[in-house]
PDB file of C-alpha atoms in Angstrom:
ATOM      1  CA  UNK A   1     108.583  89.632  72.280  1.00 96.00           C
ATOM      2  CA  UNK A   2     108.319  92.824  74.328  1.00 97.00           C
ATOM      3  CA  UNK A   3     109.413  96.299  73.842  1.00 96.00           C
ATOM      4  CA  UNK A   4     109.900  99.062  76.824  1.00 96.00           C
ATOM      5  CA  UNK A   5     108.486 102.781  75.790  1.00 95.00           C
ATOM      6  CA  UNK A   6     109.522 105.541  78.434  1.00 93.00           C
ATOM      7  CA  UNK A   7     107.083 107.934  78.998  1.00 92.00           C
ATOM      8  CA  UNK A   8     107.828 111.643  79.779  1.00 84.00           C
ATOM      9  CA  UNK A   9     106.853 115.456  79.229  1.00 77.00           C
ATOM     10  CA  UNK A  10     108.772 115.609  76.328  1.00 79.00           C
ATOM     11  CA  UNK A  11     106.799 112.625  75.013  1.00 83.00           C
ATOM     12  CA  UNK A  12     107.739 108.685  74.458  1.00 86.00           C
ATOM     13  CA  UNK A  13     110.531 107.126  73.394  1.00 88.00           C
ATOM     14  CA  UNK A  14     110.658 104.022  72.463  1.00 88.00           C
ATOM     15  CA  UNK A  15     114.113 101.618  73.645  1.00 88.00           C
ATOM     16  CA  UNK A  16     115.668  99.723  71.371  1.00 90.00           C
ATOM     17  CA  UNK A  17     115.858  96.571  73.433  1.00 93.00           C
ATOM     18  CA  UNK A  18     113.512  93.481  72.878  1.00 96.00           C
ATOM     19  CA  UNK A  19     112.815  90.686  75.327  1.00 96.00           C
ATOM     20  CA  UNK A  20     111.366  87.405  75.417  1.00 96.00           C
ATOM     21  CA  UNK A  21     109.414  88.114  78.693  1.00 96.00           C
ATOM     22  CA  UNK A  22     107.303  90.882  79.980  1.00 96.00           C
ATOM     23  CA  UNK A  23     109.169  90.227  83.236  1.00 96.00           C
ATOM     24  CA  UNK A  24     112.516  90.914  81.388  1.00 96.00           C
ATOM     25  CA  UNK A  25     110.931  94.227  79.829  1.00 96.00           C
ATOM     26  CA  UNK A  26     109.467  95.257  83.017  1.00 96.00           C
ATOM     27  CA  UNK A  27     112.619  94.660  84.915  1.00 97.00           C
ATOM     28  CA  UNK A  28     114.663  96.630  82.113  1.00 95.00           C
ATOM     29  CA  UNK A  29     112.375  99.408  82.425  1.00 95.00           C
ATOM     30  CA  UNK A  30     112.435 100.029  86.035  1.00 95.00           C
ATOM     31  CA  UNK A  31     115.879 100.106  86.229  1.00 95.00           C
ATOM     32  CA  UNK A  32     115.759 102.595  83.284  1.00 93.00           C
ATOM     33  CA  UNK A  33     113.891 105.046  85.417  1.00 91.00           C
ATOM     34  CA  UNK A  34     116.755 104.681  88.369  1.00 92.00           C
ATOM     35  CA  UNK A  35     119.121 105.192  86.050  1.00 92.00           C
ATOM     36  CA  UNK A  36     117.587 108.327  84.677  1.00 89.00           C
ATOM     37  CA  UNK A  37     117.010 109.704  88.329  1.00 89.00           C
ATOM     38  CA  UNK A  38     120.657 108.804  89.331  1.00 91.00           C
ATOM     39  CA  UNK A  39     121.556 111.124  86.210  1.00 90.00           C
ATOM     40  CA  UNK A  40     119.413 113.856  87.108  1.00 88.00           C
ATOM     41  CA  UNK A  41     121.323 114.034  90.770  1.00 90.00           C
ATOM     42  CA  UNK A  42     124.607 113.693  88.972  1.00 93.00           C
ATOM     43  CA  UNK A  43     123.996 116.184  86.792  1.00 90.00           C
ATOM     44  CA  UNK A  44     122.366 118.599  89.038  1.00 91.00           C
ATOM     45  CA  UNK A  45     125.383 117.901  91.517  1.00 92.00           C
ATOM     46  CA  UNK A  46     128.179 119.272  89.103  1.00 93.00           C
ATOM     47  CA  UNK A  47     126.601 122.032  87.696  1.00 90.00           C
ATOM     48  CA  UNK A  48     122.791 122.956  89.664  1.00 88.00           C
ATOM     49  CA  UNK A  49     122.601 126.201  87.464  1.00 86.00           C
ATOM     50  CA  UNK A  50     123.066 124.647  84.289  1.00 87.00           C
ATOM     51  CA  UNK A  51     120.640 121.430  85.896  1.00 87.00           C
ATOM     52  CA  UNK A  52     118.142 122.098  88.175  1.00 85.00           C
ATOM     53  CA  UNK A  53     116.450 119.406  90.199  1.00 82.00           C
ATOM     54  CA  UNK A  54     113.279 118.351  87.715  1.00 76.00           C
ATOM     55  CA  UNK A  55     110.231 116.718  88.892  1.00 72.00           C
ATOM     56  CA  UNK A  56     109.181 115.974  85.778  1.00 76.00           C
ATOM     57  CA  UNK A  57     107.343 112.045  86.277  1.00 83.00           C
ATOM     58  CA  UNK A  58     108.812 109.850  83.929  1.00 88.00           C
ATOM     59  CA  UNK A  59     107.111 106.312  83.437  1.00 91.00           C
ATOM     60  CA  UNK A  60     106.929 103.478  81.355  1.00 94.00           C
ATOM     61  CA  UNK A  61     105.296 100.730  79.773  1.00 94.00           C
ATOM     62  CA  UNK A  62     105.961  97.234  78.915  1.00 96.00           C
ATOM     63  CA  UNK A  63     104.096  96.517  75.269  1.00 95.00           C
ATOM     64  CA  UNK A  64     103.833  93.308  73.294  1.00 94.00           C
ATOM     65  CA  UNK A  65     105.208  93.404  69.461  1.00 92.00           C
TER      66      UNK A  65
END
């Protein structure tokens, strides 16, 4: 069983999701970080005051449990 933490500057958080397969984790996990990019545009889009543009890296990792 695998677990998916996301890695940022405001530290790790760990998903709640479990797979059976690191490919399954990994593949969760990457589309994770497009989703939280496609946010950040969104966001930035309606309001780019309130939401600057961040280029804060955000990762993750695939760990066995």
């Amino acid at each position: 069983m695998y677990k998916v933490i996301l890695k940022g500057a405001d530290g790790d958080e760990e998903l709640d999701e479990v797979f059976e397969s690191e490919a399954d984790a990994n593949e969760y996990g990457l589309v994770a970080l497009s989703n939280i990019s496609v946010g950040r545009e969104v966001l930035h889009m309606s309001n780019p005051g309130d939401y600057p543009l961040s280029d804060d890296d955000v990762d993750f990792e695939v760990v066995e449990i």
